[in-house]
mmCIF file of C-alpha atoms in Angstrom:
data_model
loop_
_atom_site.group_PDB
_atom_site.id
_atom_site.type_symbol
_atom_site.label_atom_id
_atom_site.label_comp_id
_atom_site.label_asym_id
_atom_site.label_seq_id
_atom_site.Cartn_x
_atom_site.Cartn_y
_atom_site.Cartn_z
ATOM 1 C CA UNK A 98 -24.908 13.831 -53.145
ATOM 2 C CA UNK A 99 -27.422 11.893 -54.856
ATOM 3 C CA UNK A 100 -26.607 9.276 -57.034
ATOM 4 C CA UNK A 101 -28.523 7.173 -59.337
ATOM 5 C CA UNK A 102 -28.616 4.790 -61.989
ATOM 6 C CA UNK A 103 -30.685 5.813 -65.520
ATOM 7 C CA UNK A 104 -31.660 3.446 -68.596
ATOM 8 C CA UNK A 105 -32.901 0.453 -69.772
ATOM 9 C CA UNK A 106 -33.164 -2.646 -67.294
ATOM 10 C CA UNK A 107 -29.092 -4.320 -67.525
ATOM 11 C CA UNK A 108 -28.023 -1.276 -69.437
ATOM 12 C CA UNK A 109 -27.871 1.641 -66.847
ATOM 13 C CA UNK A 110 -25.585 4.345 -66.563
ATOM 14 C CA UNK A 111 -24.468 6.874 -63.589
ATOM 15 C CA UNK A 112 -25.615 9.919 -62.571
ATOM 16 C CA UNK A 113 -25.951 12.266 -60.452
ATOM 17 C CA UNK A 114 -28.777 14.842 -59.407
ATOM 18 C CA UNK A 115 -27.471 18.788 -59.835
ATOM 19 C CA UNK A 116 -28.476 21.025 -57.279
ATOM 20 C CA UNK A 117 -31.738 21.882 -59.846
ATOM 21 C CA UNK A 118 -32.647 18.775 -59.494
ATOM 22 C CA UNK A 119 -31.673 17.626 -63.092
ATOM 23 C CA UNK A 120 -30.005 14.629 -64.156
ATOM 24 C CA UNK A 121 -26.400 14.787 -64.792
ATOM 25 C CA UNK A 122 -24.509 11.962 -66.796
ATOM 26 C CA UNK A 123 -21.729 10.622 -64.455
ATOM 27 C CA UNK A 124 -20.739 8.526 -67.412
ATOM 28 C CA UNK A 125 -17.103 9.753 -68.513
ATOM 29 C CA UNK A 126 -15.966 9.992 -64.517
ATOM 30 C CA UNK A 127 -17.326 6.242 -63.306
ATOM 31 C CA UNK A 128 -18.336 3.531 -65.143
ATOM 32 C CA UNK A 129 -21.311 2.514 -63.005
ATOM 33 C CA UNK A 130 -22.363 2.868 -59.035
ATOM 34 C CA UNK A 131 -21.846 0.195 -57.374
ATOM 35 C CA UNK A 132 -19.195 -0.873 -54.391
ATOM 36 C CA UNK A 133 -16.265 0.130 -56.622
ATOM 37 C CA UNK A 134 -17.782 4.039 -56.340
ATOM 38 C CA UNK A 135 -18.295 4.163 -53.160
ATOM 39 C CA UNK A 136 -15.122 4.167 -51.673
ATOM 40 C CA UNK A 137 -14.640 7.366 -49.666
ATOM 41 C CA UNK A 138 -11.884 8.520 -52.174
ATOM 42 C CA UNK A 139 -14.376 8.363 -55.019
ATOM 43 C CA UNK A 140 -16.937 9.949 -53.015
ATOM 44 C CA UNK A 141 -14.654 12.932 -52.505
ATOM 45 C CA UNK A 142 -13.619 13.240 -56.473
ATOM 46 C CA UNK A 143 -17.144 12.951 -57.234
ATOM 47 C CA UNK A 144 -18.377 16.089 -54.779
ATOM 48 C CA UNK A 145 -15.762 18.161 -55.913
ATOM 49 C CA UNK A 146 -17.206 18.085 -59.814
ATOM 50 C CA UNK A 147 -18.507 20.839 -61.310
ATOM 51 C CA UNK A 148 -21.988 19.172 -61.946
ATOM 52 C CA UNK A 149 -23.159 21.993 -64.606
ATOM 53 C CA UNK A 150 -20.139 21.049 -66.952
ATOM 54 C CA UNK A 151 -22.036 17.280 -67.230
ATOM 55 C CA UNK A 152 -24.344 16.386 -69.921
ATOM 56 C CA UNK A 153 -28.077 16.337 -68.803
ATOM 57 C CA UNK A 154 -29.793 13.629 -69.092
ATOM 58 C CA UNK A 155 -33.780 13.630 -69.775
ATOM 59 C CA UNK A 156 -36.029 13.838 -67.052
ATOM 60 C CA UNK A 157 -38.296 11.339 -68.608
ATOM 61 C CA UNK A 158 -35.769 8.704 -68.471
ATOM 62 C CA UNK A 159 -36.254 5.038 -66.725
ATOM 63 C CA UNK A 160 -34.511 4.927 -63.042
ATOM 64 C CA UNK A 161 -32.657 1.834 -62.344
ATOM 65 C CA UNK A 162 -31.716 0.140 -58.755
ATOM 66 C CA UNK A 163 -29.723 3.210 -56.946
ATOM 67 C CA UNK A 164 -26.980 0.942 -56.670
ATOM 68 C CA UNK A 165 -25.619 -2.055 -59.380
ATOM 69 C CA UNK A 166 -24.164 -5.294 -58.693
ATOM 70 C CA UNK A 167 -24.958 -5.706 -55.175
ATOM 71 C CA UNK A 168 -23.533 -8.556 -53.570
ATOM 72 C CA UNK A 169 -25.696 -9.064 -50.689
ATOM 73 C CA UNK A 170 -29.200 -7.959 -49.856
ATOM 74 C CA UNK A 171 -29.604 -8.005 -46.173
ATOM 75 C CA UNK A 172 -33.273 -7.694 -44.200
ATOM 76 C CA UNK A 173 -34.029 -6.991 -40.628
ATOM 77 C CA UNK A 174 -37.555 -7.911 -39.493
ATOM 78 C CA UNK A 175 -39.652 -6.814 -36.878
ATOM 79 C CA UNK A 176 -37.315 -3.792 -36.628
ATOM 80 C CA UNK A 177 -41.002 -1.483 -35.131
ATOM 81 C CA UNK A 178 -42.206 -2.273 -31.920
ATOM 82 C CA UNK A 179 -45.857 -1.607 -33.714
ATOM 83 C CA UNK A 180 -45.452 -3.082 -36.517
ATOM 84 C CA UNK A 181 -44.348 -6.143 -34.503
ATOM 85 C CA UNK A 182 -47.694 -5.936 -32.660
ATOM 86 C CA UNK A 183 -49.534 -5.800 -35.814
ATOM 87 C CA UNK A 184 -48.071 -8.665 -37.128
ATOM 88 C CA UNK A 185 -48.941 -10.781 -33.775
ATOM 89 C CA UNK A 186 -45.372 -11.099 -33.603
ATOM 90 C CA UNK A 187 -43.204 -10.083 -30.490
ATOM 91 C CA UNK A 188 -39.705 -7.650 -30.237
ATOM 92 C CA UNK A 189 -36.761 -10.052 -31.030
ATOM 93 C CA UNK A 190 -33.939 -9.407 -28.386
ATOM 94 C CA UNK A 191 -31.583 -9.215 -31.209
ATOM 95 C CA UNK A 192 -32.041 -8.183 -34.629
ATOM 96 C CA UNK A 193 -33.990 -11.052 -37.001
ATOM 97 C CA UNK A 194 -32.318 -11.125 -40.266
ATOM 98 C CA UNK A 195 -33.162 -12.591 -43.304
ATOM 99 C CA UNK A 196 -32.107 -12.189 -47.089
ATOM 100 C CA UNK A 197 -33.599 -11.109 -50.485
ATOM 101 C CA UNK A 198 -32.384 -12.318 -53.452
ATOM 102 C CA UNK A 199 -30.296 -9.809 -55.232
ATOM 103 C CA UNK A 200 -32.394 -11.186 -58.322
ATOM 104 C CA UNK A 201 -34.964 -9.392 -56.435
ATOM 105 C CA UNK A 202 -33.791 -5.561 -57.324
ATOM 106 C CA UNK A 203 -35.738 -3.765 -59.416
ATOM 107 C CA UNK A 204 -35.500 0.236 -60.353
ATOM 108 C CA UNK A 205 -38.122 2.116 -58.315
ATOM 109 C CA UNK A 206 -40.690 2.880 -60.534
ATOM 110 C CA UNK A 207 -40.419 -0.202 -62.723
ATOM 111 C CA UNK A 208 -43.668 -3.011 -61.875
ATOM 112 C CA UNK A 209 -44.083 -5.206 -59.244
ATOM 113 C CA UNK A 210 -44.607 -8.589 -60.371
ATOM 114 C CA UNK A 211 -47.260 -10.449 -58.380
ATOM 115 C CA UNK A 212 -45.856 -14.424 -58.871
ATOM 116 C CA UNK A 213 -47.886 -17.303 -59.481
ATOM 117 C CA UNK A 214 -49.609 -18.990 -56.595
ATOM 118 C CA UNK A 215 -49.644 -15.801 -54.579
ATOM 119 C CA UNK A 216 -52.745 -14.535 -52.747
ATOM 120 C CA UNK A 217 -51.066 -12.024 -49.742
ATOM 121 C CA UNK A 218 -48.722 -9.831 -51.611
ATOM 122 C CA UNK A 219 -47.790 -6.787 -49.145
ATOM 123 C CA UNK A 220 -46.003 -4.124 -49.222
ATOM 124 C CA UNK A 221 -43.236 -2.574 -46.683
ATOM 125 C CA UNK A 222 -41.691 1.008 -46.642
ATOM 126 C CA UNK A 223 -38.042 0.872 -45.178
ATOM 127 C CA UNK A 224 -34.941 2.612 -45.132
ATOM 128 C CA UNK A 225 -31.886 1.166 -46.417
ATOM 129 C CA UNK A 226 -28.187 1.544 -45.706
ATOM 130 C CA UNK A 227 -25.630 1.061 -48.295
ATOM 131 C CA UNK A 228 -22.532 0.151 -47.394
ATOM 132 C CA UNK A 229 -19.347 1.734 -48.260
ATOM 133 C CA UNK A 230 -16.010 -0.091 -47.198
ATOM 134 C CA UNK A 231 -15.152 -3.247 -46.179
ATOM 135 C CA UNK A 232 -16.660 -3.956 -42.591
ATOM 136 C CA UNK A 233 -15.877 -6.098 -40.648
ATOM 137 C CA UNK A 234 -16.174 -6.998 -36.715
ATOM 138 C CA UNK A 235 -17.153 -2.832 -36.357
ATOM 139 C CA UNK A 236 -17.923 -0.751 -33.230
ATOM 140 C CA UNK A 237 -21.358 0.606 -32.850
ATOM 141 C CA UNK A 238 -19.740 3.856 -32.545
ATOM 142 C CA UNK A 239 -17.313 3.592 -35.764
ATOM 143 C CA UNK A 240 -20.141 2.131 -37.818
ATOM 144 C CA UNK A 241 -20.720 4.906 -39.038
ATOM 145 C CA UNK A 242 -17.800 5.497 -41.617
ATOM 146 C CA UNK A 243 -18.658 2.267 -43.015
ATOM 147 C CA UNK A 244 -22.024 4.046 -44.736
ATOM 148 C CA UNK A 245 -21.904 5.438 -47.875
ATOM 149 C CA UNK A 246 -25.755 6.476 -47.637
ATOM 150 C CA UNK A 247 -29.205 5.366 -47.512
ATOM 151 C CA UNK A 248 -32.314 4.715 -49.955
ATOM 152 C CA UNK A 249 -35.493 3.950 -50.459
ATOM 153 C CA UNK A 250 -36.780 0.203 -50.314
ATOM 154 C CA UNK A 251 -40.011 -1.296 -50.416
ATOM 155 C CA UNK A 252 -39.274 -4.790 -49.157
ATOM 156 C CA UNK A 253 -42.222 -6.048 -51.133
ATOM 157 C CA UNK A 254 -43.606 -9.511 -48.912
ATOM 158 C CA UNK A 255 -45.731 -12.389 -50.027
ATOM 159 C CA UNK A 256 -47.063 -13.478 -46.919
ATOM 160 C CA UNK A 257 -48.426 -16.962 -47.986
ATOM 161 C CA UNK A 258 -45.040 -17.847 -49.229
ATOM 162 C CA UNK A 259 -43.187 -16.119 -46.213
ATOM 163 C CA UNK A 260 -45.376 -17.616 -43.286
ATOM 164 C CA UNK A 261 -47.195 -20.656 -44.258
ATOM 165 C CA UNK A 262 -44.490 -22.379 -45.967
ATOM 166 C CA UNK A 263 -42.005 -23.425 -43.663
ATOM 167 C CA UNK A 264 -40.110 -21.483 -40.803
ATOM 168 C CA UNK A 265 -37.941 -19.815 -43.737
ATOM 169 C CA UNK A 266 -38.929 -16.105 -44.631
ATOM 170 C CA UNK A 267 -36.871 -16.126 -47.714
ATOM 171 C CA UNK A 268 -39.023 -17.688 -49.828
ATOM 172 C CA UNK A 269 -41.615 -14.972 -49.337
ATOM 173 C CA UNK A 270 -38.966 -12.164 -49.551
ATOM 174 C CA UNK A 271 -36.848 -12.356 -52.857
ATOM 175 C CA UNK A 272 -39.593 -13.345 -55.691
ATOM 176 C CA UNK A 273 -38.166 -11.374 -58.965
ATOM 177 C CA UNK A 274 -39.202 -7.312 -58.550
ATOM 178 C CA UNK A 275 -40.119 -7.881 -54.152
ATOM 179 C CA UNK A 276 -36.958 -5.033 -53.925
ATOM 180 C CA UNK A 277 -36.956 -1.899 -55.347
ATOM 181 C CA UNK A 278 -34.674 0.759 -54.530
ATOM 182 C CA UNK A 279 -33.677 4.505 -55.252
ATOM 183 C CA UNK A 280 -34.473 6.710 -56.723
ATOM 184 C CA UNK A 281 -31.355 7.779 -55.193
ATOM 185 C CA UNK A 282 -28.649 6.643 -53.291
ATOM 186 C CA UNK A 283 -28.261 9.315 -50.946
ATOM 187 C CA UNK A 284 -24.436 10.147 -49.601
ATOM 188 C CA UNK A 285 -24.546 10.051 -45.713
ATOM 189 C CA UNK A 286 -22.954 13.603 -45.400
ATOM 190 C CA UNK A 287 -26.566 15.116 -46.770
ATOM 191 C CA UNK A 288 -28.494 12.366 -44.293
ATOM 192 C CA UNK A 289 -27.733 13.798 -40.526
ATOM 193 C CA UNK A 290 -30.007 12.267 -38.723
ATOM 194 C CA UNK A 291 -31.409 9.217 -40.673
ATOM 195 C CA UNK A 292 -32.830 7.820 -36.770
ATOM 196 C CA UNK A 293 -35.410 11.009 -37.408
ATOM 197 C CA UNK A 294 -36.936 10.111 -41.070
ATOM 198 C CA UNK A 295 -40.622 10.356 -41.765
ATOM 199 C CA UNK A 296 -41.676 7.698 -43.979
ATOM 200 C CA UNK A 297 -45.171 7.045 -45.836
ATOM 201 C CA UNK A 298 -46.435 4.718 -48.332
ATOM 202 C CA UNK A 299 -50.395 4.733 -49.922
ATOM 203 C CA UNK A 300 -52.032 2.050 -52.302
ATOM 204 C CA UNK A 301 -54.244 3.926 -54.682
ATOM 205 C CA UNK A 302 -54.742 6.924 -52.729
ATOM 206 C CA UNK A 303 -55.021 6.120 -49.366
ATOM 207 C CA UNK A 304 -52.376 6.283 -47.080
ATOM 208 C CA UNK A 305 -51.775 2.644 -44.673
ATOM 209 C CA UNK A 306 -47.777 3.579 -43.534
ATOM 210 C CA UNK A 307 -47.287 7.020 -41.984
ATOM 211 C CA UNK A 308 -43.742 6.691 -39.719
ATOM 212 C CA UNK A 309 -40.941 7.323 -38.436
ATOM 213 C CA UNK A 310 -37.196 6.184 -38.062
ATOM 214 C CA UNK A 311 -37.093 6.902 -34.816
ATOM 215 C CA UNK A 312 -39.189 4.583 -33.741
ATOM 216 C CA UNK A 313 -36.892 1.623 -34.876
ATOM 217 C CA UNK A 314 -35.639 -0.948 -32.046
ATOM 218 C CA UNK A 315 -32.147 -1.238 -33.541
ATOM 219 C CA UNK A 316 -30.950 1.688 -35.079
ATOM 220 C CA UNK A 317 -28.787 1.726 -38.509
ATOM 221 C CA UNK A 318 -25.248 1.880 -36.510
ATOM 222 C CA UNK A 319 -26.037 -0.988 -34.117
ATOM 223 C CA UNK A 320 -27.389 -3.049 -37.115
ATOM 224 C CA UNK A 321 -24.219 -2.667 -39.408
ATOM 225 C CA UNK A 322 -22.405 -3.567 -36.171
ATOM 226 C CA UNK A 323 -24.328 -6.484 -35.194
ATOM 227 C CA UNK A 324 -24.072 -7.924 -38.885
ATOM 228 C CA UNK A 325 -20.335 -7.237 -39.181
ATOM 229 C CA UNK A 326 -20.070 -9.884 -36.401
ATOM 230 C CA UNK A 327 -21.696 -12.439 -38.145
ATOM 231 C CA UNK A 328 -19.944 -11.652 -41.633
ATOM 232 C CA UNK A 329 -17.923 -9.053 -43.522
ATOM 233 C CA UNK A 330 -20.339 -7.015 -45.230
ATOM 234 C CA UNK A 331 -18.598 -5.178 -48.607
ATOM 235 C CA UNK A 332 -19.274 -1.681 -50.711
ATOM 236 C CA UNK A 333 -22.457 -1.651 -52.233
ATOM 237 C CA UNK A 334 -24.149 -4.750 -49.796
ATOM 238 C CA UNK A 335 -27.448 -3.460 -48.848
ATOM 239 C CA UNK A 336 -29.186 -3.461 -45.648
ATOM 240 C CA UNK A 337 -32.933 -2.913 -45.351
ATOM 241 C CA UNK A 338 -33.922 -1.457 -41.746
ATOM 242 C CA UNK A 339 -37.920 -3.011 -41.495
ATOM 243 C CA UNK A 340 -40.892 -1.271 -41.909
ATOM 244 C CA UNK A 341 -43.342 1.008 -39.579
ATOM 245 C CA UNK A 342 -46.979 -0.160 -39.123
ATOM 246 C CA UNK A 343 -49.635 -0.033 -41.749
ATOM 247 C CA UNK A 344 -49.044 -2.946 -43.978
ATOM 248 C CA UNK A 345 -51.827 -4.969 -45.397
ATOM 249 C CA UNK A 346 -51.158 -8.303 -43.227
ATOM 250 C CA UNK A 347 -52.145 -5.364 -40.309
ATOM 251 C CA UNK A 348 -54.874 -4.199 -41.834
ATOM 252 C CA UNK A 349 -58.562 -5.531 -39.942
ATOM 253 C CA UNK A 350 -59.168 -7.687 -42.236
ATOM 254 C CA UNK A 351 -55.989 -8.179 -44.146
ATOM 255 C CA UNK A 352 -55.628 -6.380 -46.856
ATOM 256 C CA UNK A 353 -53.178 -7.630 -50.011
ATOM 257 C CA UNK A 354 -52.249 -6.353 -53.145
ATOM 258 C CA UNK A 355 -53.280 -7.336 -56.795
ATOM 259 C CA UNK A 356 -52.466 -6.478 -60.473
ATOM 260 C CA UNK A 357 -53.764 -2.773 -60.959
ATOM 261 C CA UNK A 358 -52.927 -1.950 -57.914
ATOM 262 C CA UNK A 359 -50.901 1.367 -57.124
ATOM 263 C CA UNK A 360 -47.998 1.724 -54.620
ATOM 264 C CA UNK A 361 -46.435 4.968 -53.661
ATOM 265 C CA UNK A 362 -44.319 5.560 -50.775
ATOM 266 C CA UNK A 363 -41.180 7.610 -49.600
ATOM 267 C CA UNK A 364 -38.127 9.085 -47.287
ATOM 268 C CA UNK A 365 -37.983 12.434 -46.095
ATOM 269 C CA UNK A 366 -34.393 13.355 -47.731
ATOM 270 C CA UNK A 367 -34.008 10.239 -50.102
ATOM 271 C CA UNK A 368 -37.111 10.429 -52.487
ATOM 272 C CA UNK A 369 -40.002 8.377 -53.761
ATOM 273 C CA UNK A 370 -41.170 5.598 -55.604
ATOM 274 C CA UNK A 371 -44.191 4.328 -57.360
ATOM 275 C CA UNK A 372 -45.046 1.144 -58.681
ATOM 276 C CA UNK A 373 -48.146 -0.918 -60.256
ATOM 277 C CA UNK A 374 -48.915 -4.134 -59.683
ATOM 278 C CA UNK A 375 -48.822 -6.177 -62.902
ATOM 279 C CA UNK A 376 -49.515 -10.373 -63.015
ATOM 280 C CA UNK A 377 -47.108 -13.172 -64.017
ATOM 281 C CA UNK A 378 -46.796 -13.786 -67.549
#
């Protein structure tokens, strides 16, 4: 399934995509998607719907975050072994994890806000997994049924504020609009092989990120299961995978983003997004 969230920003509703690729109104079955959906009960009433008896929704409509009142928004860095290397950075021997501010979802068409002070705003294609039961201290090989699905994120970086501002990469990580995700929250069941994703992302036209999943170091199910050893993560907590090569802090020289700008980047299976680039008020 693919579920999504439609309407104004703090006012969207459910929904679901039909097999025509139309909008359907989930409205009068669940009141929103978010952990209490996800459950694999709710997952099961929702597939067996007969999607043409729903109300369609226009195509024209906004698209919200994928998922709504996420609790945690987890990062893994340096996650590509070339992307690494273009960052002058080397292969952690464990996952590096770091946090965006949940204040830092945004729909995934909706602007990116470039923040005062910044000068090295860059942009990351990743997957994301989305979390669908309470997990906690989980196998590698049962991490699985803790997934709901995947999405879309572009873990959107200011570099300046990430790197030469202390040893904390938070600061340049969860700036209001740096997380935008959908369109879709996409049910693992239709996903069968998210370690073999293509993944792209252009700035006006031209295409910097052109990858894979499969060349991640840590793959989804060792990452849920490494994190569920540190804490319990809950339905509708977000992890964000990291990024193939091609972003502008790679680029020779760097290359960063600025109002006007145009992002566009996608999953094979789970979608696309666009954004511009728009300065702080």
């Amino acid at each position: 399934m693919k579920l999504l969230r439609y309407g104004p920003l703090g006012k969207e509703k459910p929904g679901i995509i039909d097999e025509e690729g139309n909008i359907r109104s989930l409205s009068d079955i669940v009141s929103d998607i978010s952990g209490a959906t996800l459950s694999s009960d709710n997952l099961k009433r929702l597939r067996a719907l007969d999607l043409s008896s729903l109300p369609i929704v226009d195509a024209n409509v906004r698209l919200g975050a994928c998922v709504g009142n996420v609790g945690k928004f987890l990062c893994i860095g340096l996650n590509y072994a070339d992307h690494a290397a273009e960052s002058g950075m080397t292969i952690p021997d464990e996952p590096e994890v770091f946090t965006k501010a949940t204040s830092a979802i945004s729909g995934p068409n909706d602007d990116i806000i470039k923040p005062r002070n910044s000068d090295k705003l860059d942009w990351e294609v990743e997957l994301a997994i989305v979390i669908g039961k309470h997990t906690s201290y989980v196998s590698e090989e049962d991490a699985h049924k803790y997934i709901a699905g995947y999405c879309v994120c572009n873990d959107v970086s200011e570099r300046t504020f990430q790197l030469e501002k202390g040893s904390q990469w938070d600061k340049g990580k969860g700036c209001d609009t740096f997380g935008p995700i959908g369109p879709w929250l996409v049910t693992s069941d239709e996903i069968k092989y998210p370690n073999n994703l293509s993944m792209w992302l252009e700035v006006n036209g031209k295409t910097f990120q052109n990858g894979n999943t499969k060349t991640m170091v840590f793959k989804p199910e060792y990452i849920v299961s490494y994190l569920s050893q540190f804490m319990s993560l809950q339905p509708g907590d977000i992890i964000s995978t990291g990024t193939p090569p091609g972003v502008g802090l790679g680029q020779n020289p760097p290359l960063y983003l600025n109002p006007g700008d145009k992002i566009k980047l996608g999953i094979e299976g789970l979608g696309n997004q666009q954004q511009v680039v728009i300065s702080h008020s």
